[in-house]
Amino acid sequence: MSEYKNIVIVGASAAGQQLANYLSPNLPTSHRIILIDALDYAFWPIASLRAAVVPGWEKKVTVPLTQETVFPADSIHKLVVPNKVVELKENSVVLENPFEGSNEIPFCKCILATGAQQPSPMRPAVGSTRQGWEDSLAKTQGEIKQANKIVVIGGGAVGLEIAGEIRAAYPDKTITVVHSSEHVLHPTPDAPNPNGKAHSYSSPPTLPKLSLTLEKLLKEMKIDLITNDKVVIPANQSTPEEWSGAFGLQDGVKTVKLQSGKTLEADYVFVSIGNKPNVSLVESADKGAVISGLVGVDEYLRVISDTPNSPLSRNYYAIGDCSSTPGWKTYMGADYDAKGCAVNIANEAKGKAPKKYVRPTLAAMMIPLGPEKGAGTLTFPVVGTWQVPGAMVKGAKGSKLFVEDLFYGRFKGAKKVAAGI
């Protein structure tokens, strides 16, 4: 048995790894961090769309997850990869493969940072190797290069960014974005549920002016936009000329039908859908802890449940995309959660009272349309949300997509990371 009290973190993406970074210098020497992830590499979703279009970028969006890249030399903290947590118990987690001679790790606290799922190219498929995902991105680059008539389903951030990346790389391709609402992004809040039940997670409303600015940029970039309409996704292919419902490169130009009765021609179809929170582990342990599709947390980031005497309600926390913390599910939000959780875990380890967590008001929403164009907003305390100049979006995000400062920069180990290493 270990001489240490374990702090288990499930998930080593942005929220989980940043939590380990904030927590490790503030724990007493009696406690150690066990950081677990199913993959042995980290990936950077913020740049994955460019990596799906521009050759060479596929090497920039992955970094090996190793003890040497994550923790300083001689650290007592441990990285456990690739390994899966298959069961959550009240005071332990069960692993798919043994660690230190056992498939079960006891803990004093466990933090769930399991993130969310999105289809490739936003995130790698479950079980993908680092090389496998880089190869998949390179394959997508080749298919997009081969295509001439591209239909993008969804005018949220992902749909707009992929359209912008393709236009920046290929000025002559036909690109059409189909969006179900009146304006791109999400400028209108969801209507209240008539039954009084909570909606599953959706992003907070975006600034209406931002949508209008992006629509203007799309027009300038000769990207066609169809709003208030939906693509009809067929269950099967009726004729060789009709789209079968398969995404990606088609075997020729296909007819894509819209609900309005309009039709489009496409030899490449890209679907952009929102995040699906990874909550299956929690559902298996206690369905009462999943609220509106997310792991419910209280004002201290501790897991809460409708189930009496839930095994998760005493020693579990949840942060990032999988948790019910309010606000946009972004890197900035995950980082805020990690900082707030680190304070409470360190306080509990030292016998101090936890501190109520309130996400800071400062938030950014930046939508690059390739490396040169884009639009965004900043939300400040008191004064609210303001649109920022396109040049700021280009300088802050569009040109480099935060790869070096936020992605590579979160690796604090003795072995430095860089593109292709």
Tab-separated table of C-alpha atoms in Angstrom:
chain	number	residue	atom	x	y	z
A	1	MET	CA	0.000	0.000	0.000
A	2	SER	CA	1.187	3.512	-0.830
A	3	GLU	CA	2.585	5.693	1.939
A	4	TYR	CA	0.718	8.645	0.435
A	5	LYS	CA	-2.871	9.817	0.457
A	6	ASN	CA	-3.966	9.843	-3.162
A	7	ILE	CA	-5.656	12.693	-5.002
A	8	VAL	CA	-7.001	11.013	-8.146
A	9	ILE	CA	-7.716	13.110	-11.257
A	10	VAL	CA	-9.633	11.300	-14.005
A	11	GLY	CA	-8.787	12.934	-17.336
A	12	ALA	CA	-5.579	14.684	-18.412
A	13	SER	CA	-6.945	17.177	-20.917
A	14	ALA	CA	-7.050	20.916	-20.220
A	15	ALA	CA	-9.027	20.866	-16.948
A	16	GLY	CA	-7.355	17.801	-15.455
A	17	GLN	CA	-3.788	18.665	-16.368
A	18	GLN	CA	-4.145	22.270	-15.295
A	19	LEU	CA	-5.612	21.104	-11.989
A	20	ALA	CA	-2.512	18.963	-11.456
A	21	ASN	CA	-0.319	21.976	-12.261
A	22	TYR	CA	-2.111	24.251	-9.806
A	23	LEU	CA	-2.419	21.619	-7.116
A	24	SER	CA	1.026	19.996	-7.057
A	25	PRO	CA	2.965	22.880	-5.443
A	26	ASN	CA	0.269	23.427	-2.813
A	27	LEU	CA	-0.258	19.947	-1.391
A	28	PRO	CA	1.314	18.721	1.845
A	29	THR	CA	4.003	16.077	1.329
A	30	SER	CA	1.612	13.451	2.695
A	31	HIS	CA	-0.514	13.713	-0.472
A	32	ARG	CA	0.230	12.817	-4.078
A	33	ILE	CA	-1.612	13.308	-7.358
A	34	ILE	CA	-2.540	10.330	-9.545
A	35	LEU	CA	-3.409	11.707	-13.005
A	36	ILE	CA	-5.156	9.119	-15.204
A	37	ASP	CA	-5.993	9.243	-18.900
A	38	ALA	CA	-7.123	6.692	-21.483
A	39	LEU	CA	-4.679	8.126	-24.046
A	40	ASP	CA	-0.909	8.396	-23.893
A	41	TYR	CA	-0.923	11.716	-25.729
A	42	ALA	CA	-2.598	15.086	-25.338
A	43	PHE	CA	-4.353	16.890	-28.178
A	44	TRP	CA	-5.341	20.499	-28.806
A	45	PRO	CA	-8.917	20.915	-30.109
A	46	ILE	CA	-8.500	24.669	-30.581
A	47	ALA	CA	-6.174	24.005	-33.548
A	48	SER	CA	-7.562	20.704	-34.784
A	49	LEU	CA	-9.670	22.285	-37.535
A	50	ARG	CA	-6.622	23.942	-39.072
A	51	ALA	CA	-4.805	20.648	-38.675
A	52	ALA	CA	-7.572	19.031	-40.728
A	53	VAL	CA	-6.947	21.454	-43.604
A	54	VAL	CA	-3.327	22.666	-43.592
A	55	PRO	CA	-0.493	20.114	-44.060
A	56	GLY	CA	2.039	20.146	-41.248
A	57	TRP	CA	-0.386	21.308	-38.583
A	58	GLU	CA	-1.286	17.717	-37.667
A	59	LYS	CA	2.160	17.518	-36.026
A	60	LYS	CA	1.466	20.605	-33.897
A	61	VAL	CA	-1.697	19.454	-32.146
A	62	THR	CA	-0.427	16.401	-30.238
A	63	VAL	CA	2.062	16.013	-27.405
A	64	PRO	CA	3.157	12.793	-25.647
A	65	LEU	CA	1.733	12.311	-22.154
A	66	THR	CA	4.607	10.921	-20.117
A	67	GLN	CA	5.817	11.236	-16.554
A	68	GLU	CA	8.721	13.320	-17.882
A	69	THR	CA	6.585	15.801	-19.839
A	70	VAL	CA	3.914	16.284	-17.168
A	71	PHE	CA	5.702	16.306	-13.795
A	72	PRO	CA	9.095	17.640	-12.706
A	73	ALA	CA	11.970	15.249	-12.126
A	74	ASP	CA	11.757	13.228	-8.878
A	75	SER	CA	8.107	14.219	-8.372
A	76	ILE	CA	6.045	11.990	-6.066
A	77	HIS	CA	3.033	12.579	-8.321
A	78	LYS	CA	2.223	9.932	-10.913
A	79	LEU	CA	0.837	9.887	-14.437
A	80	VAL	CA	-1.065	6.703	-15.292
A	81	VAL	CA	-1.449	6.359	-19.089
A	82	PRO	CA	-2.778	4.815	-21.181
A	83	ASN	CA	-5.297	3.435	-18.718
A	84	LYS	CA	-9.044	3.681	-18.273
A	85	VAL	CA	-11.109	4.130	-15.161
A	86	VAL	CA	-13.884	1.564	-15.515
A	87	GLU	CA	-15.700	2.046	-12.201
A	88	LEU	CA	-16.155	4.735	-9.571
A	89	LYS	CA	-16.470	3.603	-5.954
A	90	GLU	CA	-16.986	5.686	-2.853
A	91	ASN	CA	-13.309	5.723	-1.875
A	92	SER	CA	-11.531	4.224	-4.866
A	93	VAL	CA	-11.491	3.963	-8.658
A	94	VAL	CA	-11.123	0.721	-10.606
A	95	LEU	CA	-8.711	0.653	-13.553
A	96	GLU	CA	-8.728	-1.419	-16.715
A	97	ASN	CA	-5.027	-2.230	-16.195
A	98	PRO	CA	-3.051	-2.534	-12.943
A	99	PHE	CA	-1.135	0.333	-11.344
A	100	GLU	CA	1.361	-0.424	-8.572
A	101	GLY	CA	0.180	-4.045	-8.538
A	102	SER	CA	-3.542	-3.386	-8.267
A	103	ASN	CA	-6.482	-2.470	-10.490
A	104	GLU	CA	-7.983	-0.398	-7.683
A	105	ILE	CA	-6.616	2.950	-6.477
A	106	PRO	CA	-7.829	4.212	-3.087
A	107	PHE	CA	-8.120	7.974	-2.686
A	108	CYS	CA	-9.035	10.676	-0.242
A	109	LYS	CA	-10.422	12.857	-3.068
A	110	CYS	CA	-11.228	12.207	-6.722
A	111	ILE	CA	-11.764	14.895	-9.359
A	112	LEU	CA	-13.618	14.047	-12.558
A	113	ALA	CA	-12.237	15.952	-15.549
A	114	THR	CA	-13.467	13.592	-18.245
A	115	GLY	CA	-14.269	16.346	-20.753
A	116	ALA	CA	-16.496	15.843	-23.765
A	117	GLN	CA	-16.714	13.960	-27.026
A	118	GLN	CA	-16.746	15.396	-30.531
A	119	PRO	CA	-16.258	13.574	-33.806
A	120	SER	CA	-12.943	13.754	-35.640
A	121	PRO	CA	-11.341	16.077	-36.649
A	122	MET	CA	-12.259	18.059	-33.528
A	123	ARG	CA	-11.111	15.269	-31.218
A	124	PRO	CA	-9.606	11.843	-31.855
A	125	ALA	CA	-11.849	8.800	-31.957
A	126	VAL	CA	-11.951	6.657	-28.824
A	127	GLY	CA	-8.888	4.425	-28.752
A	128	SER	CA	-6.941	6.340	-31.413
A	129	THR	CA	-3.172	6.326	-31.130
A	130	ARG	CA	-1.215	9.537	-31.537
A	131	GLN	CA	0.062	8.438	-34.941
A	132	GLY	CA	-3.388	7.208	-35.886
A	133	TRP	CA	-4.987	10.571	-35.207
A	134	GLU	CA	-2.237	12.490	-37.005
A	135	ASP	CA	-2.720	10.154	-39.988
A	136	SER	CA	-6.485	10.750	-39.823
A	137	LEU	CA	-5.961	14.521	-39.912
A	138	ALA	CA	-3.585	14.178	-42.871
A	139	LYS	CA	-6.172	12.046	-44.670
A	140	THR	CA	-8.814	14.723	-44.091
A	141	GLN	CA	-6.430	17.334	-45.514
A	142	GLY	CA	-6.136	15.279	-48.697
A	143	GLU	CA	-9.868	14.747	-49.007
A	144	ILE	CA	-10.654	18.439	-48.546
A	145	LYS	CA	-8.000	19.303	-51.130
A	146	GLN	CA	-9.652	16.872	-53.553
A	147	ALA	CA	-13.171	18.255	-53.027
A	148	ASN	CA	-14.655	21.202	-54.927
A	149	LYS	CA	-18.159	21.644	-53.492
A	150	ILE	CA	-18.236	21.606	-49.698
A	151	VAL	CA	-21.349	21.717	-47.521
A	152	VAL	CA	-20.899	22.481	-43.822
A	153	ILE	CA	-23.806	21.451	-41.596
A	154	GLY	CA	-24.051	23.846	-38.646
A	155	GLY	CA	-23.131	27.506	-38.258
A	156	GLY	CA	-21.773	27.356	-34.734
A	157	ALA	CA	-18.146	28.044	-33.896
A	158	VAL	CA	-16.880	24.755	-35.364
A	159	GLY	CA	-18.790	25.111	-38.633
A	160	LEU	CA	-17.668	28.699	-39.138
A	161	GLU	CA	-14.040	27.965	-38.298
A	162	ILE	CA	-13.749	24.969	-40.652
A	163	ALA	CA	-15.357	27.011	-43.451
A	164	GLY	CA	-12.871	29.816	-42.816
A	165	GLU	CA	-9.885	27.466	-42.748
A	166	ILE	CA	-10.919	25.852	-46.030
A	167	ARG	CA	-11.472	29.227	-47.716
A	168	ALA	CA	-8.095	30.547	-46.527
A	169	ALA	CA	-6.342	27.511	-47.994
A	170	TYR	CA	-8.485	27.143	-51.129
A	171	PRO	CA	-9.837	30.409	-52.581
A	172	ASP	CA	-11.755	28.755	-55.446
A	173	LYS	CA	-13.783	26.008	-53.765
A	174	THR	CA	-17.543	26.389	-53.326
A	175	ILE	CA	-18.379	26.421	-49.605
A	176	THR	CA	-21.907	26.549	-48.186
A	177	VAL	CA	-22.797	26.681	-44.476
A	178	VAL	CA	-26.324	25.569	-43.525
A	179	HIS	CA	-27.560	26.759	-40.139
A	180	SER	CA	-30.903	26.030	-38.481
A	181	SER	CA	-31.308	29.419	-36.761
A	182	GLU	CA	-31.801	32.929	-38.116
A	183	HIS	CA	-28.207	33.914	-37.360
A	184	VAL	CA	-24.911	32.069	-36.907
A	185	LEU	CA	-23.646	31.073	-33.467
A	186	HIS	CA	-26.201	31.214	-30.661
A	187	PRO	CA	-27.434	34.799	-30.187
A	188	THR	CA	-30.866	33.784	-28.844
A	189	PRO	CA	-31.296	32.013	-25.490
A	190	ASP	CA	-33.151	28.700	-25.383
A	191	ALA	CA	-36.871	28.949	-24.689
A	192	PRO	CA	-37.943	27.718	-21.251
A	193	ASN	CA	-39.014	24.104	-21.129
A	194	PRO	CA	-42.848	24.049	-20.808
A	195	ASN	CA	-42.591	21.155	-18.351
A	196	GLY	CA	-40.193	23.054	-16.139
A	197	LYS	CA	-37.357	20.602	-16.734
A	198	ALA	CA	-33.782	21.703	-17.295
A	199	HIS	CA	-32.405	21.671	-20.794
A	200	SER	CA	-29.341	19.629	-21.575
A	201	TYR	CA	-26.300	21.894	-21.779
A	202	SER	CA	-26.152	24.574	-24.446
A	203	SER	CA	-23.784	27.518	-24.613
A	204	PRO	CA	-24.915	30.858	-23.205
A	205	PRO	CA	-26.215	33.325	-25.832
A	206	THR	CA	-23.553	35.069	-27.891
A	207	LEU	CA	-23.576	38.784	-28.669
A	208	PRO	CA	-25.974	39.413	-31.604
A	209	LYS	CA	-23.535	41.915	-33.112
A	210	LEU	CA	-20.904	39.171	-33.288
A	211	SER	CA	-23.206	37.029	-35.418
A	212	LEU	CA	-23.828	39.917	-37.816
A	213	THR	CA	-20.112	40.659	-38.119
A	214	LEU	CA	-19.311	37.029	-38.873
A	215	GLU	CA	-22.085	36.868	-41.461
A	216	LYS	CA	-20.578	39.912	-43.161
A	217	LEU	CA	-17.140	38.289	-43.171
A	218	LEU	CA	-18.547	35.084	-44.658
A	219	LYS	CA	-20.020	37.114	-47.505
A	220	GLU	CA	-16.717	38.906	-48.089
A	221	MET	CA	-14.942	35.534	-48.190
A	222	LYS	CA	-17.494	34.199	-50.678
A	223	ILE	CA	-18.756	31.554	-48.281
A	224	ASP	CA	-22.462	30.996	-48.885
A	225	LEU	CA	-24.721	30.958	-45.827
A	226	ILE	CA	-28.205	29.452	-45.645
A	227	THR	CA	-30.076	30.160	-42.387
A	228	ASN	CA	-33.413	28.996	-40.966
A	229	ASP	CA	-33.017	25.687	-42.753
A	230	LYS	CA	-31.731	22.195	-42.067
A	231	VAL	CA	-29.996	19.508	-44.071
A	232	VAL	CA	-32.105	16.371	-44.400
A	233	ILE	CA	-29.882	13.464	-43.360
A	234	PRO	CA	-31.222	10.374	-45.159
A	235	ALA	CA	-31.154	6.901	-43.664
A	236	ASN	CA	-29.967	5.452	-46.972
A	237	GLN	CA	-29.188	6.390	-50.548
A	238	SER	CA	-32.191	6.404	-52.895
A	239	THR	CA	-30.267	6.999	-56.130
A	240	PRO	CA	-26.555	7.210	-56.994
A	241	GLU	CA	-26.925	10.981	-57.469
A	242	GLU	CA	-28.399	11.611	-54.002
A	243	TRP	CA	-26.377	12.055	-50.847
A	244	SER	CA	-26.410	8.891	-48.711
A	245	GLY	CA	-25.989	10.654	-45.368
A	246	ALA	CA	-22.306	9.728	-45.082
A	247	PHE	CA	-20.006	12.541	-43.993
A	248	GLY	CA	-16.661	13.429	-45.531
A	249	LEU	CA	-15.522	12.986	-49.131
A	250	GLN	CA	-18.176	11.624	-51.484
A	251	ASP	CA	-17.672	9.397	-54.534
A	252	GLY	CA	-18.708	12.192	-56.857
A	253	VAL	CA	-21.018	15.206	-56.670
A	254	LYS	CA	-24.179	14.417	-54.700
A	255	THR	CA	-27.506	16.181	-54.232
A	256	VAL	CA	-28.066	17.307	-50.641
A	257	LYS	CA	-31.688	18.086	-49.736
A	258	LEU	CA	-32.799	20.744	-47.263
A	259	GLN	CA	-36.023	20.821	-45.251
A	260	SER	CA	-37.169	23.859	-47.225
A	261	GLY	CA	-37.086	21.828	-50.428
A	262	LYS	CA	-33.910	23.483	-51.685
A	263	THR	CA	-31.046	21.302	-52.892
A	264	LEU	CA	-27.269	21.715	-52.849
A	265	GLU	CA	-24.469	19.975	-54.714
A	266	ALA	CA	-21.666	18.560	-52.601
A	267	ASP	CA	-18.693	16.281	-52.974
A	268	TYR	CA	-17.675	16.834	-49.329
A	269	VAL	CA	-20.039	17.129	-46.337
A	270	PHE	CA	-18.770	18.320	-42.962
A	271	VAL	CA	-20.965	18.035	-39.881
A	272	SER	CA	-20.301	20.343	-36.938
A	273	ILE	CA	-22.115	19.391	-33.765
A	274	GLY	CA	-21.665	20.432	-30.168
A	275	ASN	CA	-19.840	18.687	-27.366
A	276	LYS	CA	-21.309	15.589	-25.755
A	277	PRO	CA	-20.118	15.514	-22.125
A	278	ASN	CA	-18.354	12.327	-21.013
A	279	VAL	CA	-20.565	11.310	-18.096
A	280	SER	CA	-20.930	7.555	-18.645
A	281	LEU	CA	-18.759	6.658	-15.630
A	282	VAL	CA	-20.939	8.785	-13.368
A	283	GLU	CA	-24.144	7.389	-14.879
A	284	SER	CA	-22.938	3.858	-14.117
A	285	ALA	CA	-22.143	4.748	-10.510
A	286	ASP	CA	-25.141	6.993	-9.792
A	287	LYS	CA	-27.598	8.325	-12.378
A	288	GLY	CA	-28.849	10.812	-9.817
A	289	ALA	CA	-25.555	12.712	-10.097
A	290	VAL	CA	-26.151	13.539	-13.780
A	291	ILE	CA	-28.179	16.722	-14.079
A	292	SER	CA	-29.199	18.041	-17.493
A	293	GLY	CA	-26.601	15.836	-19.151
A	294	LEU	CA	-23.746	17.023	-16.936
A	295	VAL	CA	-22.192	15.953	-13.644
A	296	GLY	CA	-23.937	18.083	-11.051
A	297	VAL	CA	-21.706	20.129	-8.736
A	298	ASP	CA	-22.336	22.511	-5.865
A	299	GLU	CA	-20.740	25.876	-5.117
A	300	TYR	CA	-17.546	24.104	-4.002
A	301	LEU	CA	-17.334	21.980	-7.211
A	302	ARG	CA	-18.248	18.873	-5.215
A	303	VAL	CA	-20.456	16.325	-6.955
A	304	ILE	CA	-24.104	16.457	-5.898
A	305	SER	CA	-26.819	13.891	-6.453
A	306	ASP	CA	-30.559	13.316	-6.153
A	307	THR	CA	-29.755	9.842	-4.823
A	308	PRO	CA	-29.748	9.509	-1.013
A	309	ASN	CA	-26.351	8.344	0.300
A	310	SER	CA	-24.788	8.565	-3.147
A	311	PRO	CA	-21.286	7.035	-3.324
A	312	LEU	CA	-20.162	10.155	-5.196
A	313	SER	CA	-21.423	12.908	-2.899
A	314	ARG	CA	-18.646	12.888	-0.277
A	315	ASN	CA	-15.252	12.661	-1.938
A	316	TYR	CA	-15.831	13.502	-5.611
A	317	TYR	CA	-15.439	16.785	-7.469
A	318	ALA	CA	-16.070	17.555	-11.170
A	319	ILE	CA	-14.669	20.305	-13.387
A	320	GLY	CA	-14.518	21.372	-17.014
A	321	ASP	CA	-16.703	20.218	-19.902
A	322	CYS	CA	-18.270	17.318	-17.994
A	323	SER	CA	-19.456	19.420	-15.042
A	324	SER	CA	-22.468	21.666	-14.474
A	325	THR	CA	-20.390	24.777	-13.819
A	326	PRO	CA	-22.083	27.631	-15.727
A	327	GLY	CA	-20.706	29.445	-18.738
A	328	TRP	CA	-19.062	28.518	-22.011
A	329	LYS	CA	-17.316	25.170	-22.205
A	330	THR	CA	-13.996	26.625	-23.320
A	331	TYR	CA	-10.340	26.339	-22.378
A	332	MET	CA	-10.688	29.496	-20.291
A	333	GLY	CA	-13.640	28.012	-18.413
A	334	ALA	CA	-11.798	24.749	-17.787
A	335	ASP	CA	-8.812	26.689	-16.480
A	336	TYR	CA	-11.014	28.710	-14.126
A	337	ASP	CA	-12.547	25.476	-12.802
A	338	ALA	CA	-9.108	23.943	-12.291
A	339	LYS	CA	-7.902	26.935	-10.265
A	340	GLY	CA	-11.019	26.969	-8.102
A	341	CYS	CA	-10.900	23.241	-7.480
A	342	ALA	CA	-7.185	23.296	-6.648
A	343	VAL	CA	-7.861	25.742	-3.813
A	344	ASN	CA	-10.485	23.473	-2.257
A	345	ILE	CA	-8.564	20.226	-2.649
A	346	ALA	CA	-5.459	21.816	-1.102
A	347	ASN	CA	-7.547	23.290	1.731
A	348	GLU	CA	-9.128	19.926	2.514
A	349	ALA	CA	-5.729	18.230	2.466
A	350	LYS	CA	-4.527	20.791	5.011
A	351	GLY	CA	-7.635	20.484	7.183
A	352	LYS	CA	-9.008	23.873	6.161
A	353	ALA	CA	-12.522	24.791	5.063
A	354	PRO	CA	-13.284	24.802	1.314
A	355	LYS	CA	-13.951	28.092	-0.467
A	356	LYS	CA	-17.069	28.809	-2.520
A	357	TYR	CA	-16.272	28.890	-6.220
A	358	VAL	CA	-17.621	31.523	-8.563
A	359	ARG	CA	-16.350	31.553	-12.130
A	360	PRO	CA	-14.723	34.900	-12.961
A	361	THR	CA	-16.799	37.096	-15.257
A	362	LEU	CA	-13.969	37.752	-17.716
A	363	ALA	CA	-14.561	35.542	-20.745
A	364	ALA	CA	-13.553	35.498	-24.405
A	365	MET	CA	-15.337	34.230	-27.489
A	366	MET	CA	-13.055	34.407	-30.524
A	367	ILE	CA	-13.976	32.910	-33.895
A	368	PRO	CA	-11.093	32.899	-36.393
A	369	LEU	CA	-12.019	32.360	-40.043
A	370	GLY	CA	-8.575	31.166	-41.055
A	371	PRO	CA	-5.337	32.831	-39.928
A	372	GLU	CA	-6.158	36.328	-41.232
A	373	LYS	CA	-9.837	37.016	-40.482
A	374	GLY	CA	-12.303	36.568	-37.657
A	375	ALA	CA	-14.365	38.267	-34.992
A	376	GLY	CA	-14.839	37.957	-31.263
A	377	THR	CA	-16.071	39.345	-27.983
A	378	LEU	CA	-14.741	39.919	-24.488
A	379	THR	CA	-16.989	39.881	-21.423
A	380	PHE	CA	-15.904	42.064	-18.501
A	381	PRO	CA	-17.222	42.522	-14.972
A	382	VAL	CA	-19.801	45.321	-14.657
A	383	VAL	CA	-19.491	46.666	-18.227
A	384	GLY	CA	-20.638	43.469	-19.944
A	385	THR	CA	-19.803	42.021	-23.361
A	386	TRP	CA	-18.052	43.995	-26.093
A	387	GLN	CA	-16.990	43.102	-29.598
A	388	VAL	CA	-13.247	43.277	-30.271
A	389	PRO	CA	-11.506	44.255	-33.527
A	390	GLY	CA	-10.730	41.507	-36.024
A	391	ALA	CA	-7.044	42.364	-35.755
A	392	MET	CA	-7.174	41.398	-32.080
A	393	VAL	CA	-8.716	38.028	-32.948
A	394	LYS	CA	-5.982	37.454	-35.530
A	395	GLY	CA	-3.224	38.455	-33.111
A	396	ALA	CA	-4.576	36.655	-30.063
A	397	LYS	CA	-5.856	33.434	-31.622
A	398	GLY	CA	-6.136	33.260	-35.386
A	399	SER	CA	-2.496	33.158	-36.400
A	400	LYS	CA	-1.071	30.614	-33.939
A	401	LEU	CA	-4.185	29.222	-32.179
A	402	PHE	CA	-2.480	29.330	-28.759
A	403	VAL	CA	-0.453	26.192	-29.560
A	404	GLU	CA	2.833	27.275	-28.021
A	405	ASP	CA	1.681	29.329	-25.043
A	406	LEU	CA	-1.431	27.507	-23.795
A	407	PHE	CA	-0.957	23.953	-25.134
A	408	TYR	CA	2.788	23.356	-24.948
A	409	GLY	CA	2.943	25.770	-22.016
A	410	ARG	CA	0.820	23.580	-19.750
A	411	PHE	CA	3.460	20.830	-19.759
A	412	LYS	CA	5.608	21.448	-16.686
A	413	GLY	CA	7.774	18.322	-16.773
A	414	ALA	CA	11.525	17.966	-16.994
A	415	LYS	CA	11.238	17.062	-20.703
A	416	LYS	CA	10.163	19.995	-22.847
A	417	VAL	CA	7.590	19.556	-25.604
A	418	ALA	CA	7.396	20.980	-29.125
A	419	ALA	CA	5.787	20.262	-32.481
A	420	GLY	CA	6.458	16.752	-33.741
A	421	ILE	CA	8.264	15.589	-30.593
